[in-house]
CSV table of C-alpha atoms in Angstrom, one decimal:
chain,number,residue,atom,x,y,z
A,86,MET,CA,59.0,92.8,15.8
A,87,ARG,CA,56.1,94.9,16.6
A,88,LEU,CA,56.0,96.1,20.4
A,89,TYR,CA,53.3,97.7,22.5
A,90,LEU,CA,54.3,99.4,25.7
A,91,VAL,CA,52.2,100.6,28.7
A,92,SER,CA,54.1,103.0,31.2
A,93,LEU,CA,52.3,103.2,34.6
A,94,GLY,CA,53.1,105.3,37.5
A,95,CYS,CA,55.4,108.3,37.9
A,96,ALA,CA,57.4,110.4,35.5
A,97,LYS,CA,60.6,108.6,36.7
A,98,ASN,CA,59.0,105.5,35.4
A,99,LEU,CA,58.0,107.0,32.1
A,100,VAL,CA,61.8,107.8,31.6
A,101,ASP,CA,62.6,104.3,32.1
A,102,SER,CA,59.9,103.4,29.6
A,103,GLU,CA,61.2,105.8,26.9
A,104,VAL,CA,64.8,104.3,27.4
A,105,MET,CA,63.6,100.9,26.8
A,106,LEU,CA,61.9,102.1,23.8
A,107,GLY,CA,64.9,103.8,22.5
A,108,LEU,CA,66.9,100.5,23.0
A,109,LEU,CA,64.4,98.4,21.3
A,110,ILE,CA,63.8,100.8,18.1
A,111,LYS,CA,67.5,101.2,17.9
A,112,ALA,CA,67.6,97.3,17.4
A,113,GLY,CA,65.2,97.4,14.7
A,114,CYS,CA,61.9,96.7,16.5
A,115,ARG,CA,58.8,98.6,15.6
A,116,ILE,CA,56.1,100.3,17.9
A,117,THR,CA,52.5,99.9,17.5
A,118,GLN,CA,49.7,101.7,19.1
A,119,ASP,CA,47.3,98.8,19.0
A,120,PRO,CA,48.0,95.8,21.4
A,121,GLN,CA,46.1,93.6,18.9
A,122,ASN,CA,48.8,93.8,16.4
A,123,ALA,CA,51.7,93.5,18.8
A,124,ASP,CA,54.1,90.5,19.0
A,125,THR,CA,55.5,91.6,22.3
A,126,ILE,CA,53.6,93.6,25.0
A,127,ILE,CA,55.5,95.2,27.7
A,128,VAL,CA,54.0,96.6,31.0
A,129,ASN,CA,56.2,98.9,32.9
A,130,THR,CA,54.6,98.7,36.4
A,131,CYS,CA,54.2,100.8,39.5
A,132,SER,CA,53.5,99.4,43.0
A,133,PHE,CA,54.0,102.5,45.1
A,134,ILE,CA,50.7,102.3,46.8
A,135,GLU,CA,47.9,99.8,46.9
A,136,SER,CA,45.9,101.6,44.0
A,137,ALA,CA,49.0,101.5,41.9
A,138,VAL,CA,49.5,97.7,42.5
A,139,ASN,CA,45.8,97.1,41.5
A,140,GLU,CA,46.2,99.2,38.3
A,141,SER,CA,49.2,97.4,37.4
A,142,ILE,CA,47.7,93.9,38.0
A,143,ASP,CA,44.5,94.9,36.2
A,144,THR,CA,46.4,96.2,33.2
A,145,ILE,CA,48.5,93.0,32.9
A,146,LEU,CA,45.3,90.9,32.9
A,147,GLU,CA,43.8,93.0,30.2
A,148,LEU,CA,46.7,92.9,28.0
A,149,ALA,CA,47.2,89.2,28.6
A,150,LYS,CA,44.0,88.5,26.5
A,151,TYR,CA,45.9,89.3,23.4
A,152,LYS,CA,48.0,86.2,23.8
A,153,SER,CA,44.8,84.4,22.8
A,154,ASN,CA,42.9,87.1,20.8
A,155,GLY,CA,45.7,89.0,19.1
A,156,SER,CA,49.3,88.7,17.7
A,157,CYS,CA,51.1,88.7,21.0
A,158,ARG,CA,53.6,85.8,21.5
A,159,ARG,CA,55.3,87.4,24.7
A,160,LEU,CA,54.1,89.3,27.5
A,161,ILE,CA,56.9,91.1,29.7
A,162,VAL,CA,56.4,92.8,33.0
A,163,THR,CA,58.9,95.3,34.1
A,164,GLY,CA,59.5,97.6,37.1
A,165,CYS,CA,58.3,98.1,40.4
A,166,LEU,CA,55.7,95.3,40.7
A,167,PRO,CA,58.0,92.4,40.3
A,168,GLU,CA,60.8,94.2,42.3
A,169,ARG,CA,58.4,94.6,45.3
A,170,PHE,CA,56.8,91.1,45.1
A,171,ARG,CA,59.7,89.2,43.7
A,172,GLU,CA,59.6,85.5,42.8
A,173,ALA,CA,56.2,85.1,44.3
A,174,ILE,CA,54.7,87.1,41.6
A,175,VAL,CA,55.5,84.3,39.1
A,176,GLU,CA,53.0,81.9,40.4
A,177,SER,CA,50.4,85.0,40.8
A,178,LEU,CA,50.5,85.8,37.3
A,179,PRO,CA,51.0,82.8,35.0
A,180,GLU,CA,49.9,84.9,32.1
A,181,VAL,CA,53.3,86.6,32.1
A,182,ASP,CA,56.3,85.3,30.2
A,183,LEU,CA,58.9,87.3,31.9
A,184,PHE,CA,59.4,89.6,34.9
A,185,LEU,CA,62.2,92.1,35.1
A,186,GLY,CA,62.9,94.3,38.2
A,187,THR,CA,63.9,97.7,38.4
A,188,GLY,CA,67.7,96.9,38.0
A,189,ALA,CA,67.1,94.9,34.7
A,190,PHE,CA,65.9,97.5,32.2
A,191,ASP,CA,69.1,96.9,30.3
A,192,LYS,CA,68.0,93.3,29.6
A,193,ILE,CA,64.8,94.4,27.9
A,194,LEU,CA,66.3,93.6,24.2
A,195,THR,CA,67.4,90.3,25.3
A,196,ALA,CA,63.9,89.5,26.7
A,197,VAL,CA,62.1,90.7,23.7
A,198,ASN,CA,64.2,88.5,21.5
A,199,GLY,CA,63.3,85.4,23.7
A,200,ALA,CA,67.0,84.9,24.6
A,201,LEU,CA,66.1,84.7,28.5
A,202,ASN,CA,64.7,81.7,30.1
A,203,GLU,CA,60.8,81.4,30.1
A,204,ARG,CA,59.0,82.0,33.3
A,205,ASN,CA,61.8,83.8,34.7
A,206,CYS,CA,62.0,86.7,37.1
A,207,LEU,CA,65.2,88.8,36.9
A,208,LEU,CA,65.9,90.8,40.0
A,209,PRO,CA,69.6,92.1,39.7
A,210,ASP,CA,70.3,94.6,42.8
A,211,PRO,CA,69.3,98.0,41.7
A,212,ASN,CA,72.3,99.5,43.7
A,213,LEU,CA,74.6,97.8,41.3
A,214,ILE,CA,73.2,99.2,37.8
A,215,PRO,CA,75.4,102.1,36.8
A,216,TYR,CA,74.1,104.9,34.7
A,217,ARG,CA,75.3,104.9,31.1
A,218,GLN,CA,76.6,108.2,29.8
A,219,LYS,CA,74.2,108.1,26.8
A,220,GLU,CA,70.8,106.4,26.3
A,221,PRO,CA,68.6,106.4,23.3
A,222,ARG,CA,65.1,107.6,24.2
A,223,ILE,CA,61.9,107.7,22.4
A,224,ARG,CA,59.9,110.5,24.2
A,225,SER,CA,56.3,110.8,24.7
A,226,SER,CA,56.3,114.4,23.9
A,227,ALA,CA,58.3,116.5,21.3
A,228,TYR,CA,58.5,119.6,23.2
A,229,MET,CA,58.5,118.6,27.0
A,230,ALA,CA,61.0,116.0,28.5
A,231,TYR,CA,61.7,114.6,32.0
A,232,LEU,CA,65.4,114.5,32.8
A,233,LYS,CA,66.2,112.1,35.5
A,234,ILE,CA,69.1,113.4,37.6
A,235,ALA,CA,69.5,110.7,40.1
A,236,GLU,CA,68.1,107.2,40.9
A,237,GLY,CA,66.9,105.7,44.2
A,238,CYS,CA,66.6,107.1,47.6
A,239,SER,CA,68.8,107.1,50.8
A,240,ARG,CA,66.1,108.4,53.3
A,241,HIS,CA,63.9,106.2,55.4
A,242,CYS,CA,60.4,107.4,55.6
A,243,THR,CA,58.3,104.7,57.1
A,244,TYR,CA,55.5,104.8,54.7
A,245,CYS,CA,57.7,104.5,51.5
A,246,ILE,CA,58.7,101.5,49.6
A,247,ILE,CA,60.9,103.3,47.1
A,248,PRO,CA,64.4,102.6,48.6
A,249,LYS,CA,63.7,98.9,48.6
A,250,LEU,CA,62.4,99.0,45.0
A,251,ARG,CA,65.1,101.4,43.5
A,252,GLY,CA,68.2,101.3,46.0
A,253,LYS,CA,70.0,104.1,47.6
A,254,GLN,CA,70.5,107.4,45.9
A,255,ARG,CA,72.8,107.4,42.9
A,256,SER,CA,73.4,110.8,41.2
A,257,ARG,CA,74.3,111.1,37.7
A,258,ARG,CA,77.4,112.9,36.7
A,259,LEU,CA,76.7,116.5,36.1
A,260,GLU,CA,78.6,116.4,32.8
A,261,ASP,CA,76.2,113.6,31.5
A,262,ILE,CA,73.0,115.4,32.6
A,263,VAL,CA,74.2,118.5,30.9
A,264,ALA,CA,74.9,116.7,27.7
A,265,GLU,CA,71.5,115.0,27.6
A,266,ALA,CA,69.8,118.3,28.2
A,267,HIS,CA,71.8,119.8,25.4
A,268,GLU,CA,70.5,117.0,23.0
A,269,LEU,CA,67.0,117.6,24.3
A,270,VAL,CA,66.9,121.2,23.7
A,271,SER,CA,68.5,120.6,20.2
A,272,SER,CA,65.8,118.3,19.3
A,273,GLY,CA,63.0,120.9,20.0
A,274,VAL,CA,62.2,120.6,23.7
A,275,LYS,CA,60.8,123.7,25.2
A,276,GLU,CA,60.4,122.4,28.9
A,277,LEU,CA,63.0,120.4,30.8
A,278,ILE,CA,61.7,119.0,34.0
A,279,LEU,CA,64.3,117.5,36.5
A,280,ILE,CA,63.4,114.6,38.4
A,281,ALA,CA,64.6,112.2,41.0
A,282,GLN,CA,63.1,110.6,44.3
A,283,ASP,CA,64.8,113.4,46.2
A,284,THR,CA,65.8,115.9,43.5
A,285,THR,CA,67.1,118.6,45.8
A,286,HIS,CA,69.4,116.2,47.5
A,287,TYR,CA,70.9,115.8,44.0
A,288,GLY,CA,74.9,115.2,43.9
A,289,MET,CA,75.5,114.9,47.7
A,290,ASP,CA,76.3,111.3,47.2
A,291,LEU,CA,78.9,112.2,44.4
A,292,HIS,CA,82.7,112.5,45.2
A,293,PRO,CA,83.3,115.4,45.6
A,294,PRO,CA,79.5,116.4,46.1
A,295,VAL,CA,78.0,118.5,43.5
A,296,PRO,CA,75.2,120.8,44.7
A,297,LEU,CA,71.9,121.1,42.7
A,298,TYR,CA,72.4,124.9,42.0
A,299,ARG,CA,75.6,124.2,40.1
A,300,LEU,CA,73.8,121.8,37.8
A,301,LEU,CA,70.8,124.3,37.4
A,302,GLU,CA,73.2,127.0,36.3
A,303,LYS,CA,74.8,124.9,33.6
A,304,ILE,CA,71.5,123.8,32.1
A,305,SER,CA,70.1,127.4,32.2
A,306,GLU,CA,73.1,128.4,30.1
A,307,ILE,CA,71.9,126.3,27.2
A,308,SER,CA,69.1,128.5,26.1
A,309,GLU,CA,67.2,131.4,27.5
A,310,ASN,CA,64.1,130.3,25.5
A,311,ILE,CA,63.3,127.1,27.6
A,312,TRP,CA,61.6,126.4,30.9
A,313,ILE,CA,63.5,124.5,33.6
A,314,ARG,CA,61.3,122.9,36.2
A,315,ILE,CA,62.3,121.0,39.3
A,316,LEU,CA,59.9,118.3,40.7
A,317,TYR,CA,59.9,116.1,43.9
A,318,GLY,CA,62.0,118.4,46.3
A,319,HIS,CA,62.5,117.6,49.9
A,320,ALA,CA,62.0,120.0,52.8
A,321,GLU,CA,65.5,118.9,54.5
A,322,SER,CA,67.5,119.3,51.3
A,323,ILE,CA,66.3,122.8,49.9
A,324,GLU,CA,69.3,125.0,50.4
A,325,ASN,CA,69.5,128.8,50.3
A,326,SER,CA,71.8,128.5,47.1
A,327,PHE,CA,68.9,126.5,45.3
A,328,ILE,CA,66.3,129.1,46.1
A,329,ARG,CA,68.7,131.9,45.2
A,330,THR,CA,69.5,130.2,41.8
A,331,VAL,CA,65.8,130.0,41.0
A,332,ALA,CA,65.3,133.6,41.7
A,333,GLU,CA,68.3,134.6,39.6
A,334,HIS,CA,67.4,132.8,36.3
A,335,ARG,CA,64.4,133.7,34.1
A,336,ASN,CA,64.4,130.3,32.5
A,337,ILE,CA,64.2,128.4,35.8
A,338,CYS,CA,60.4,128.2,36.7
A,339,ALA,CA,59.5,129.7,40.0
A,340,TYR,CA,57.8,126.6,40.9
A,341,PHE,CA,58.7,124.9,44.2
A,342,ASP,CA,57.4,121.3,44.5
A,343,VAL,CA,57.9,120.2,48.1
A,344,PRO,CA,55.9,117.3,49.2
A,345,ILE,CA,55.7,117.8,53.0
A,346,GLN,CA,53.5,114.9,53.8
A,347,HIS,CA,52.0,116.3,57.0
A,348,ALA,CA,52.4,119.1,59.4
A,349,SER,CA,52.0,117.7,62.8
A,350,ASP,CA,55.4,117.1,64.6
A,351,ARG,CA,54.2,113.8,66.0
A,352,ILE,CA,53.3,112.4,62.6
A,353,LEU,CA,56.2,113.8,60.9
A,354,LYS,CA,58.4,112.0,63.6
A,355,LYS,CA,56.4,108.7,63.0
A,356,MET,CA,56.8,109.1,59.2
A,357,GLY,CA,60.6,109.4,59.6
A,358,ARG,CA,60.7,113.1,58.4
A,359,ASN,CA,63.3,114.9,60.2
A,360,TYR,CA,61.9,118.3,60.3
A,361,SER,CA,59.1,120.2,62.4
A,362,SER,CA,56.2,122.2,61.5
A,363,GLN,CA,58.1,125.5,62.4
A,364,ASP,CA,60.8,124.3,59.9
A,365,LEU,CA,58.3,124.2,57.2
A,366,TYR,CA,56.8,127.7,58.1
A,367,ARG,CA,60.2,128.9,57.9
A,368,LEU,CA,61.1,127.2,54.6
A,369,PHE,CA,58.1,128.6,52.8
A,370,ASP,CA,58.4,132.1,54.2
A,371,LYS,CA,61.9,132.1,52.9
A,372,ILE,CA,60.9,130.9,49.5
A,373,ARG,CA,58.3,133.5,49.2
A,374,SER,CA,60.6,136.4,50.5
A,375,SER,CA,63.3,135.4,48.1
A,376,VAL,CA,61.1,134.7,45.1
A,377,PRO,CA,58.0,136.8,45.3
A,378,ASP,CA,56.2,135.2,42.4
A,379,ALA,CA,57.0,131.7,43.6
A,380,ALA,CA,54.4,129.0,43.0
A,381,LEU,CA,54.1,126.4,45.9
A,382,ARG,CA,53.1,122.8,45.5
A,383,THR,CA,53.0,120.0,48.0
A,384,SER,CA,51.5,116.6,48.6
A,385,ILE,CA,49.8,115.4,51.9
A,386,ILE,CA,49.1,111.9,53.5
A,387,VAL,CA,46.0,111.8,55.7
A,388,GLY,CA,44.9,108.8,57.9
A,389,PHE,CA,48.7,107.9,58.9
A,390,PRO,CA,48.7,105.5,61.9
A,391,GLY,CA,48.3,107.3,65.0
A,392,GLU,CA,47.0,110.7,63.4
A,393,THR,CA,44.6,112.1,66.1
A,394,ASP,CA,42.0,114.8,65.4
A,395,LYS,CA,44.4,117.3,66.9
A,396,ASP,CA,47.1,116.2,64.4
A,397,TYR,CA,44.7,116.5,61.6
A,398,GLU,CA,43.6,120.1,62.7
A,399,THR,CA,47.2,121.0,63.0
A,400,LEU,CA,47.7,119.9,59.4
A,401,LEU,CA,44.4,121.8,58.2
A,402,THR,CA,45.6,124.9,60.1
A,403,PHE,CA,49.0,124.8,58.3
A,404,ILE,CA,47.4,124.3,54.8
A,405,ASN,CA,45.1,127.4,55.4
A,406,ASP,CA,48.1,129.5,56.7
A,407,ILE,CA,50.5,128.6,53.7
A,408,ARG,CA,47.7,128.6,51.1
A,409,PHE,CA,49.6,126.6,48.5
A,410,ASP,CA,48.9,127.0,44.8
A,411,ASN,CA,48.6,123.3,44.2
A,412,LEU,CA,48.3,120.5,46.6
A,413,GLY,CA,47.7,116.8,46.2
A,414,VAL,CA,46.3,114.7,49.0
A,415,PHE,CA,46.5,110.9,49.4
A,416,ILE,CA,45.0,108.5,51.9
A,417,TYR,CA,47.6,106.5,53.7
A,418,SER,CA,48.2,103.2,51.9
A,419,ASP,CA,49.1,100.3,54.3
A,420,ALA,CA,51.0,97.1,53.4
A,421,GLU,CA,52.8,94.6,55.4
A,422,ASP,CA,56.3,95.3,54.0
A,423,LEU,CA,56.1,98.9,55.1
A,424,PRO,CA,57.7,100.1,58.4
A,425,SER,CA,54.6,102.0,59.2
A,426,HIS,CA,52.5,98.8,59.2
A,427,LYS,CA,53.9,97.9,62.6
A,428,LEU,CA,52.8,101.4,64.0
A,429,PRO,CA,49.8,101.5,66.6
A,430,GLY,CA,46.6,103.2,66.0
A,431,HIS,CA,45.7,102.6,62.3
A,432,ILE,CA,42.8,104.9,61.1
A,433,PRO,CA,39.4,103.5,60.1
A,434,GLU,CA,38.9,103.9,56.3
A,435,HIS,CA,35.8,106.0,56.8
A,436,VAL,CA,37.6,108.5,59.0
A,437,ALA,CA,40.6,108.8,56.6
A,438,ILE,CA,38.2,109.4,53.7
A,439,ASP,CA,36.4,112.2,55.7
A,440,ARG,CA,39.8,113.9,56.6
A,441,TYR,CA,40.7,113.5,52.9
A,442,ASP,CA,37.4,115.2,51.8
A,443,ARG,CA,37.6,118.1,54.2
A,444,LEU,CA,41.1,118.8,53.1
A,445,MET,CA,40.4,118.8,49.6
A,446,SER,CA,37.3,121.1,50.2
A,447,SER,CA,39.3,123.6,51.9
A,448,GLN,CA,42.1,123.5,49.3
A,449,GLN,CA,39.6,124.0,46.5
A,450,LYS,CA,38.6,127.3,48.2
A,451,ILE,CA,42.3,128.3,48.4
A,452,SER,CA,43.0,127.4,44.9
A,453,LEU,CA,40.2,129.4,43.6
A,454,LEU,CA,41.2,132.5,45.4
A,455,ASN,CA,44.8,131.9,44.2
A,456,ASN,CA,43.8,131.5,40.6
A,457,ARG,CA,41.6,134.6,40.7
A,458,LYS,CA,44.6,136.7,41.4
A,459,HIS,CA,45.9,135.8,37.9
A,460,ILE,CA,42.9,137.4,36.2
A,461,GLY,CA,44.0,140.5,34.2
A,462,ARG,CA,47.7,139.4,34.2
A,463,LEU,CA,50.0,138.4,31.2
A,464,TYR,CA,51.8,135.1,31.2
A,465,ASP,CA,53.8,132.9,28.8
A,466,VAL,CA,52.0,129.9,28.2
A,467,LEU,CA,53.2,126.6,26.5
A,468,VAL,CA,50.7,125.3,24.1
A,469,GLU,CA,50.1,121.6,24.8
A,470,LYS,CA,47.1,120.5,22.6
A,471,TRP,CA,44.4,121.6,20.3
A,472,ALA,CA,40.8,121.4,22.0
A,473,ASP,CA,38.5,122.4,19.4
A,474,ASN,CA,38.1,125.1,16.7
A,475,THR,CA,38.0,127.9,19.1
A,476,TYR,CA,40.7,127.2,21.8
A,477,TYR,CA,43.9,125.4,22.8
A,478,LYS,CA,45.1,124.0,26.2
A,479,GLY,CA,48.5,125.1,27.6
A,480,ARG,CA,50.5,125.8,30.8
A,481,THR,CA,51.9,128.7,32.7
A,482,PHE,CA,55.2,128.3,34.8
A,483,PHE,CA,53.1,127.5,37.8
A,484,GLN,CA,51.3,124.7,36.2
A,485,ALA,CA,53.2,121.3,36.0
A,486,PRO,CA,52.1,118.6,33.5
A,487,GLU,CA,49.7,115.9,34.7
A,488,VAL,CA,49.4,117.2,38.4
A,489,ASP,CA,48.1,120.8,38.1
A,490,GLY,CA,45.4,122.6,36.2
A,491,MET,CA,45.7,124.0,32.7
A,492,THR,CA,45.0,127.3,30.9
A,493,ASP,CA,42.5,127.4,28.0
A,494,ILE,CA,43.6,129.6,25.3
A,495,HIS,CA,41.1,131.4,23.1
A,496,SER,CA,42.7,131.2,19.6
A,497,ALA,CA,42.1,129.4,16.3
A,498,ASP,CA,45.5,128.9,15.1
A,499,LEU,CA,48.3,128.2,17.5
A,500,GLN,CA,51.4,125.8,17.1
A,501,ILE,CA,51.7,122.9,19.6
A,502,GLY,CA,55.0,123.2,21.7
A,503,SER,CA,55.2,127.0,21.2
A,504,PHE,CA,55.3,130.0,23.9
A,505,VAL,CA,52.4,132.5,23.4
A,506,ASN,CA,51.5,135.5,25.5
A,507,VAL,CA,48.2,135.0,27.2
A,508,LYS,CA,46.1,137.5,29.3
A,509,ILE,CA,44.1,135.7,31.8
A,510,GLU,CA,40.3,136.3,31.8
A,511,ASP,CA,38.9,133.9,34.0
A,512,ALA,CA,39.7,131.4,36.6
A,513,SER,CA,38.2,128.3,38.3
A,514,GLU,CA,39.6,125.9,41.2
A,515,TYR,CA,42.0,124.3,39.0
A,516,ASP,CA,42.1,126.0,35.5
A,517,LEU,CA,42.5,129.4,33.9
A,518,THR,CA,41.1,130.9,30.6
A,519,GLY,CA,42.7,133.8,28.6
A,520,LYS,CA,43.4,135.0,25.2
A,521,VAL,CA,46.5,135.5,23.1
A,522,VAL,CA,47.7,139.2,23.1
């Protein structure tokens, strides 16, 4: 059985895809990089926002062509798209042979073997799917791995569909996470990236609760020669113990990814975010005073229902005050199954786009000034890929994969997946340039 799998969406989805591949290869299936030669094609989908839904559907329709123009006998769609649109999607996409929801990943081998009913849509409750202690994975990178520490989310943000798609937060046992981390490091991984929907709330649903800092301490003991990075924090669940642990451990990246979504108290309340602008000022001041070299990253939504010019100016002022090292901006994506859809005052698209453009323009200036401060300094850089005969591309501790800029390294002979010491010589809005010293 030859398989071709496409993973769409976030890093959490990528882990699910890697686990599915691990289960399939363990059972004797083979992976092909050419969909033309695949007997079975799997699309692991995202449906978080409208653009993700459109990308998922476009990808499915494109790959469905190989059922008539290639070797494909079975097209399977997994993940968030079928979980969100449920049985109705069966009629909308007749090209697909089988849909598996987010709680049905463990059925992938049965699905590939054709032992499930054709034209079916399996949607078991994601809340009832337990973590197995050990899952085989086929990683997309030999030297970097995402480590999922919890599934689902128990918050009630009005713009977010994730709790419906993934269920309530279910943290993994500390011992299971640490065991997987040991295996990953032993296999050559140099960067472990801890992820969940609400990473900094890890362990609060366990009995007894296990704070995130304790998990970090255990993982940091595995090796001094790795990076440990935490993504997807939440302003409400960042404890002093977490900040202190990052400050005390050299192998934990001083990188704080805290998507705040907005900075206007009015809009935060409408979003279901239970903190104020002043809470955010205090949080980032605390991080910077405790970890002087901390890199701050956040995500923002503009054009949320009811967002006035005054709300937007409050947000813009906040961004200019905090001066984030990295910032992502999204235009509010509406859908009928979101609580925010019922809010009054939906923003015209052209207004939301203008706010997006202004915010990105402002952040570009901030990013350029922040990056120029690195010129002349030395940093460890994880070498990621060869670019041409004169340079490689890599990342510093303040550059997360996929979402941040990169560092161009002038050198003719470096090993992919190794750490090198680089002196920064130049900087742009997003990327750095340096040479090995």
